[in-house]
PDB file of C-alpha atoms in Angstrom:
ATOM      1  CA  MET A1196       3.521 -15.727  49.431  1.00 48.00           C
ATOM      2  CA  LYS A1197       6.692 -14.324  47.906  1.00 52.00           C
ATOM      3  CA  TYR A1198       7.712 -17.696  46.499  1.00 51.00           C
ATOM      4  CA  PRO A1199       4.926 -17.959  43.823  1.00 48.00           C
ATOM      5  CA  LEU A1200       5.630 -14.377  42.771  1.00 45.00           C
ATOM      6  CA  VAL A1201       9.280 -15.223  42.090  1.00 43.00           C
ATOM      7  CA  ILE A1202       8.231 -18.230  40.011  1.00 44.00           C
ATOM      8  CA  LEU A1203       5.825 -16.066  38.031  1.00 41.00           C
ATOM      9  CA  ILE A1204       8.570 -13.572  37.220  1.00 44.00           C
ATOM     10  CA  VAL A1205      10.914 -16.346  36.117  1.00 43.00           C
ATOM     11  CA  VAL A1206       8.229 -17.821  33.870  1.00 46.00           C
ATOM     12  CA  LEU A1207       7.383 -14.482  32.214  1.00 43.00           C
ATOM     13  CA  SER A1208      10.942 -13.248  31.958  1.00 45.00           C
ATOM     14  CA  PRO A1209      11.897 -15.024  28.664  1.00 49.00           C
ATOM     15  CA  GLN A1210       8.748 -13.708  26.967  1.00 53.00           C
ATOM     16  CA  LEU A1211       9.466 -10.145  28.098  1.00 50.00           C
ATOM     17  CA  ASN A1212      13.062 -10.448  26.945  1.00 63.00           C
ATOM     18  CA  ALA A1213      11.922 -11.601  23.481  1.00 63.00           C
ATOM     19  CA  GLN A1214       9.504  -8.654  23.221  1.00 74.00           C
ATOM     20  CA  ASN A1215      12.220  -6.220  24.320  1.00 84.00           C
ATOM     21  CA  LYS A1216      14.691  -7.734  21.859  1.00 89.00           C
ATOM     22  CA  THR A1217      12.135  -7.526  19.041  1.00 91.00           C
ATOM     23  CA  SER A1218      11.383  -3.863  19.828  1.00 91.00           C
ATOM     24  CA  SER A1219      15.083  -3.037  20.032  1.00 92.00           C
ATOM     25  CA  LEU A1220      15.849  -4.768  16.729  1.00 93.00           C
ATOM     26  CA  LEU A1221      12.944  -2.968  15.076  1.00 95.00           C
ATOM     27  CA  GLU A1222      14.258   0.393  16.298  1.00 96.00           C
ATOM     28  CA  ILE A1223      17.800  -0.454  15.186  1.00 96.00           C
ATOM     29  CA  GLY A1224      16.544  -1.548  11.755  1.00 95.00           C
ATOM     30  CA  ALA A1225      14.487   1.638  11.368  1.00 95.00           C
ATOM     31  CA  LYS A1226      17.548   3.750  12.206  1.00 96.00           C
ATOM     32  CA  GLN A1227      19.689   1.745   9.754  1.00 96.00           C
ATOM     33  CA  TYR A1228      17.017   2.261   7.087  1.00 95.00           C
ATOM     34  CA  GLU A1229      16.981   5.991   7.796  1.00 95.00           C
ATOM     35  CA  LEU A1230      20.778   6.073   7.386  1.00 95.00           C
ATOM     36  CA  GLN A1231      20.445   4.053   4.146  1.00 95.00           C
ATOM     37  CA  GLN A1232      22.416   1.162   5.643  1.00 96.00           C
ATOM     38  CA  TYR A1233      20.127  -1.228   3.819  1.00 95.00           C
ATOM     39  CA  ASP A1234      22.099  -4.473   4.179  1.00 96.00           C
ATOM     40  CA  SER A1235      22.367  -4.042   7.951  1.00 96.00           C
ATOM     41  CA  ALA A1236      18.697  -3.066   8.160  1.00 96.00           C
ATOM     42  CA  ILE A1237      17.708  -6.189   6.215  1.00 97.00           C
ATOM     43  CA  GLU A1238      19.517  -8.354   8.787  1.00 97.00           C
ATOM     44  CA  SER A1239      17.811  -6.539  11.663  1.00 96.00           C
ATOM     45  CA  PHE A1240      14.350  -6.975  10.153  1.00 96.00           C
ATOM     46  CA  TYR A1241      15.000 -10.649   9.360  1.00 97.00           C
ATOM     47  CA  GLN A1242      15.848 -11.142  13.031  1.00 95.00           C
ATOM     48  CA  VAL A1243      12.623  -9.380  14.049  1.00 95.00           C
ATOM     49  CA  ILE A1244      10.613 -11.713  11.806  1.00 95.00           C
ATOM     50  CA  TYR A1245      12.480 -14.726  13.187  1.00 94.00           C
ATOM     51  CA  LEU A1246      11.480 -13.690  16.725  1.00 93.00           C
ATOM     52  CA  ASP A1247       7.910 -12.684  15.843  1.00 94.00           C
ATOM     53  CA  SER A1248       6.526 -13.218  12.340  1.00 94.00           C
ATOM     54  CA  THR A1249       3.509 -10.976  13.020  1.00 95.00           C
ATOM     55  CA  ILE A1250       5.399  -7.666  13.252  1.00 96.00           C
ATOM     56  CA  VAL A1251       3.959  -5.721  10.310  1.00 96.00           C
ATOM     57  CA  ASP A1252       6.593  -2.975  10.358  1.00 96.00           C
ATOM     58  CA  ALA A1253       9.406  -5.454   9.689  1.00 97.00           C
ATOM     59  CA  TYR A1254       7.757  -6.557   6.424  1.00 97.00           C
ATOM     60  CA  THR A1255       6.919  -2.974   5.510  1.00 97.00           C
ATOM     61  CA  PHE A1256      10.497  -1.782   5.996  1.00 97.00           C
ATOM     62  CA  LEU A1257      11.828  -4.748   4.016  1.00 97.00           C
ATOM     63  CA  GLY A1258       9.474  -3.799   1.174  1.00 96.00           C
ATOM     64  CA  TYR A1259      10.727  -0.210   1.265  1.00 96.00           C
ATOM     65  CA  ILE A1260      14.348  -1.350   1.307  1.00 96.00           C
ATOM     66  CA  TRP A1261      13.867  -3.584  -1.735  1.00 95.00           C
ATOM     67  CA  ILE A1262      12.176  -0.701  -3.584  1.00 92.00           C
ATOM     68  CA  ASN A1263      15.209   1.481  -2.818  1.00 91.00           C
ATOM     69  CA  LYS A1264      17.487  -1.299  -4.057  1.00 93.00           C
ATOM     70  CA  MET A1265      15.334  -1.518  -7.235  1.00 90.00           C
ATOM     71  CA  ASN A1266      14.480  -5.169  -6.496  1.00 91.00           C
ATOM     72  CA  PHE A1267      10.762  -4.771  -7.105  1.00 90.00           C
ATOM     73  CA  ASP A1268       9.788  -8.440  -7.070  1.00 90.00           C
ATOM     74  CA  SER A1269      11.224  -8.850  -3.543  1.00 94.00           C
ATOM     75  CA  ALA A1270       9.547  -5.605  -2.478  1.00 94.00           C
ATOM     76  CA  ILE A1271       6.185  -6.930  -3.663  1.00 93.00           C
ATOM     77  CA  VAL A1272       6.625 -10.151  -1.651  1.00 95.00           C
ATOM     78  CA  TYR A1273       7.257  -8.281   1.615  1.00 97.00           C
ATOM     79  CA  LEU A1274       4.594  -5.640   1.000  1.00 96.00           C
ATOM     80  CA  ASN A1275       2.073  -8.410   0.237  1.00 96.00           C
ATOM     81  CA  LYS A1276       2.825  -9.905   3.657  1.00 97.00           C
ATOM     82  CA  SER A1277       2.533  -6.497   5.313  1.00 97.00           C
ATOM     83  CA  ILE A1278      -0.891  -5.989   3.705  1.00 97.00           C
ATOM     84  CA  GLU A1279      -1.931  -9.523   4.652  1.00 97.00           C
ATOM     85  CA  LEU A1280      -1.239  -8.666   8.300  1.00 97.00           C
ATOM     86  CA  ASP A1281      -2.725  -5.145   8.161  1.00 96.00           C
ATOM     87  CA  SER A1282      -4.831  -4.050   5.203  1.00 95.00           C
ATOM     88  CA  THR A1283      -5.601  -0.561   6.562  1.00 95.00           C
ATOM     89  CA  ASN A1284      -2.336   1.243   5.767  1.00 95.00           C
ATOM     90  CA  GLY A1285      -2.675   3.292   2.586  1.00 93.00           C
ATOM     91  CA  GLU A1286       1.047   4.046   2.455  1.00 94.00           C
ATOM     92  CA  VAL A1287       1.832   0.325   2.120  1.00 96.00           C
ATOM     93  CA  PHE A1288      -0.666  -0.007  -0.750  1.00 93.00           C
ATOM     94  CA  PHE A1289       1.051   2.963  -2.416  1.00 91.00           C
ATOM     95  CA  ALA A1290       4.477   1.353  -1.937  1.00 93.00           C
ATOM     96  CA  ARG A1291       3.278  -1.958  -3.386  1.00 93.00           C
ATOM     97  CA  GLY A1292       1.688  -0.115  -6.312  1.00 90.00           C
ATOM     98  CA  PHE A1293       4.937   1.748  -6.872  1.00 88.00           C
ATOM     99  CA  ALA A1294       6.861  -1.563  -6.812  1.00 90.00           C
ATOM    100  CA  LYS A1295       4.406  -3.088  -9.285  1.00 88.00           C
ATOM    101  CA  TYR A1296       4.698   0.000 -11.474  1.00 83.00           C
ATOM    102  CA  GLY A1297       8.501  -0.328 -11.439  1.00 78.00           C
ATOM    103  CA  TYR A1298       8.516  -4.090 -11.889  1.00 68.00           C
ATOM    104  CA  PHE A1299       5.950  -4.461 -14.628  1.00 64.00           C
ATOM    105  CA  ASN A1300       6.820  -1.131 -16.222  1.00 56.00           C
ATOM    106  CA  LEU A1301       4.314  -1.282 -19.077  1.00 45.00           C
ATOM    107  CA  THR A1302       1.278  -2.872 -17.386  1.00 53.00           C
ATOM    108  CA  TYR A1303      -0.304  -0.600 -14.850  1.00 59.00           C
ATOM    109  CA  GLY A1304      -3.505  -2.434 -13.893  1.00 64.00           C
ATOM    110  CA  ASP A1305      -2.332  -3.944 -10.607  1.00 77.00           C
ATOM    111  CA  ALA A1306      -0.408  -0.813  -9.671  1.00 83.00           C
ATOM    112  CA  CYS A1307      -3.480   1.307 -10.360  1.00 82.00           C
ATOM    113  CA  ASP A1308      -5.598  -0.936  -8.124  1.00 85.00           C
ATOM    114  CA  ASP A1309      -3.130  -0.384  -5.272  1.00 88.00           C
ATOM    115  CA  PHE A1310      -3.047   3.377  -5.876  1.00 86.00           C
ATOM    116  CA  ARG A1311      -6.865   3.446  -5.767  1.00 85.00           C
ATOM    117  CA  MET A1312      -6.853   1.519  -2.489  1.00 90.00           C
ATOM    118  CA  ALA A1313      -4.233   3.880  -1.033  1.00 90.00           C
ATOM    119  CA  LYS A1314      -6.495   6.821  -1.932  1.00 87.00           C
ATOM    120  CA  GLU A1315      -9.533   5.095  -0.425  1.00 89.00           C
ATOM    121  CA  LEU A1316      -7.574   4.612   2.802  1.00 92.00           C
ATOM    122  CA  GLY A1317      -6.774   8.331   2.841  1.00 90.00           C
ATOM    123  CA  TYR A1318      -3.160   8.211   1.706  1.00 89.00           C
ATOM    124  CA  SER A1319      -1.942  10.906  -0.654  1.00 84.00           C
ATOM    125  CA  ASP A1320       1.434  11.390  -2.301  1.00 80.00           C
ATOM    126  CA  THR A1321       2.461  13.598  -5.224  1.00 81.00           C
ATOM    127  CA  THR A1322       4.347  10.751  -6.938  1.00 77.00           C
ATOM    128  CA  MET A1323       1.312   8.494  -6.654  1.00 76.00           C
ATOM    129  CA  GLU A1324      -1.001  11.229  -7.928  1.00 78.00           C
ATOM    130  CA  SER A1325       1.274  11.852 -10.894  1.00 77.00           C
ATOM    131  CA  ILE A1326       1.503   8.176 -11.876  1.00 73.00           C
ATOM    132  CA  PHE A1327      -2.192   7.679 -11.162  1.00 74.00           C
ATOM    133  CA  ASN A1328      -3.325  10.609 -13.305  1.00 72.00           C
ATOM    134  CA  GLU A1329      -0.885   9.794 -16.109  1.00 70.00           C
ATOM    135  CA  LYS A1330      -1.233   6.021 -16.330  1.00 69.00           C
ATOM    136  CA  CYS A1331      -4.364   4.904 -14.530  1.00 71.00           C
ATOM    137  CA  TRP A1332      -7.167   7.278 -15.413  1.00 58.00           C
ATOM    138  CA  LYS A1333      -6.488   7.326 -19.121  1.00 48.00           C
ATOM    139  CA  HIS A1334      -7.071   3.558 -19.266  1.00 40.00           C
ATOM    140  CA  ASP A1335     -10.238   3.520 -17.182  1.00 41.00           C
ATOM    141  CA  HIS A1336     -13.870   3.779 -17.907  1.00 43.00           C
ATOM    142  CA  VAL A1337     -16.705   2.845 -15.618  1.00 44.00           C
ATOM    143  CA  LEU A1338     -20.244   1.857 -16.457  1.00 43.00           C
ATOM    144  CA  ILE A1339     -22.743   1.436 -13.672  1.00 44.00           C
ATOM    145  CA  GLU A1340     -25.981  -0.103 -14.814  1.00 45.00           C
ATOM    146  CA  GLY A1341     -29.206  -0.978 -13.147  1.00 44.00           C
ATOM    147  CA  ASP A1342     -32.908  -1.303 -13.730  1.00 45.00           C
ATOM    148  CA  GLY A1343     -34.008   1.450 -11.417  1.00 47.00           C
ATOM    149  CA  LEU A1344     -32.286  -0.226  -8.452  1.00 46.00           C
ATOM    150  CA  VAL A1345     -28.882   1.451  -8.671  1.00 49.00           C
ATOM    151  CA  ASP A1346     -27.872   2.537  -5.191  1.00 53.00           C
ATOM    152  CA  SER A1347     -27.320   6.296  -5.310  1.00 57.00           C
ATOM    153  CA  THR A1348     -24.759   6.146  -2.497  1.00 59.00           C
ATOM    154  CA  MET A1349     -22.659   3.780  -4.620  1.00 56.00           C
ATOM    155  CA  ILE A1350     -22.845   6.216  -7.548  1.00 57.00           C
ATOM    156  CA  ASP A1351     -21.966   9.144  -5.274  1.00 63.00           C
ATOM    157  CA  LYS A1352     -18.945   7.224  -3.935  1.00 61.00           C
ATOM    158  CA  VAL A1353     -17.680   6.547  -7.471  1.00 58.00           C
ATOM    159  CA  ILE A1354     -18.261  10.172  -8.514  1.00 61.00           C
ATOM    160  CA  GLU A1355     -16.318  11.351  -5.441  1.00 64.00           C
ATOM    161  CA  LEU A1356     -13.217   9.471  -6.621  1.00 62.00           C
ATOM    162  CA  LEU A1357     -13.244  10.910 -10.139  1.00 60.00           C
ATOM    163  CA  PRO A1358     -10.753  13.528 -11.279  1.00 58.00           C
ATOM    164  CA  PRO A1359     -12.107  16.691 -12.927  1.00 58.00           C
ATOM    165  CA  ASN A1360     -11.655  15.493 -16.533  1.00 56.00           C
ATOM    166  CA  TRP A1361     -14.494  12.937 -16.339  1.00 55.00           C
ATOM    167  CA  GLU A1362     -17.978  13.634 -17.581  1.00 54.00           C
ATOM    168  CA  ILE A1363     -21.019  12.098 -15.959  1.00 54.00           C
ATOM    169  CA  PHE A1364     -24.122  11.171 -17.896  1.00 52.00           C
ATOM    170  CA  GLN A1365     -27.385   9.882 -16.465  1.00 48.00           C
ATOM    171  CA  PHE A1366     -30.213   8.427 -18.501  1.00 46.00           C
ATOM    172  CA  GLN A1367     -33.657   8.272 -16.882  1.00 44.00           C
ATOM    173  CA  ASP A1368     -32.113   7.347 -13.510  1.00 46.00           C
ATOM    174  CA  ARG A1369     -31.590   3.857 -14.895  1.00 42.00           C
ATOM    175  CA  ILE A1370     -28.033   3.989 -16.198  1.00 41.00           C
ATOM    176  CA  THR A1371     -25.174   6.141 -15.040  1.00 45.00           C
ATOM    177  CA  CYS A1372     -22.205   6.234 -17.331  1.00 48.00           C
ATOM    178  CA  LEU A1373     -18.902   7.799 -16.408  1.00 48.00           C
ATOM    179  CA  LEU A1374     -16.716   8.579 -19.389  1.00 47.00           C
ATOM    180  CA  TYR A1375     -13.132   9.741 -19.374  1.00 45.00           C
ATOM    181  CA  THR A1376     -12.448  12.708 -21.582  1.00 42.00           C
ATOM    182  CA  SER A1377      -8.862  12.571 -22.724  1.00 42.00           C
ATOM    183  CA  PRO A1378      -7.062  15.909 -22.423  1.00 42.00           C
ATOM    184  CA  SER A1379      -5.763  17.355 -25.631  1.00 38.00           C
ATOM    185  CA  PRO A1380      -1.967  17.305 -26.120  1.00 39.00           C
ATOM    186  CA  ARG A1381      -1.749  21.039 -25.366  1.00 40.00           C
ATOM    187  CA  ASP A1382      -3.582  20.495 -22.023  1.00 43.00           C
ATOM    188  CA  ARG A1383      -0.928  17.984 -20.957  1.00 39.00           C
ATOM    189  CA  GLY A1384       1.784  20.644 -21.129  1.00 43.00           C
TER     190      GLY A1384
END
């Protein structure tokens, strides 16, 4: 009876070693990232991906590293992959939005979409809030229309996401219009 058990251990051993190596490399890369040893961390995370291309954290860290190195197009590539593997992490949406904001500089639409998603997923960050309030809301307006069939829960959800400088108008329960009221220059500080 001991003989099949030994064979089983031998068969599983390479898989366990690969998992242990992947975990170790991920930890090493995270520590290198923390110490701002970005080039070494990049190598560690590339090795993790080589061993297992489904490790979300490796792509996420690579995205963060490229943001820190101001290489926003590379950051977007890795953060896209991270989101493809796990679309429930609001912090990654924020990071991708930040990379898009840095990369595209004057076009905020895609960045704003990522910031909105980060908020929906419960992520909050003062930098994101600042960019979001400065660049995203002032370009938005929302019109929800219906012929008496507008779902009130949908309207309530939209209203929940609005900052305080929006006004809400309803006409005969048929059309709800949300209009942004631009703050005066003295309100902006």
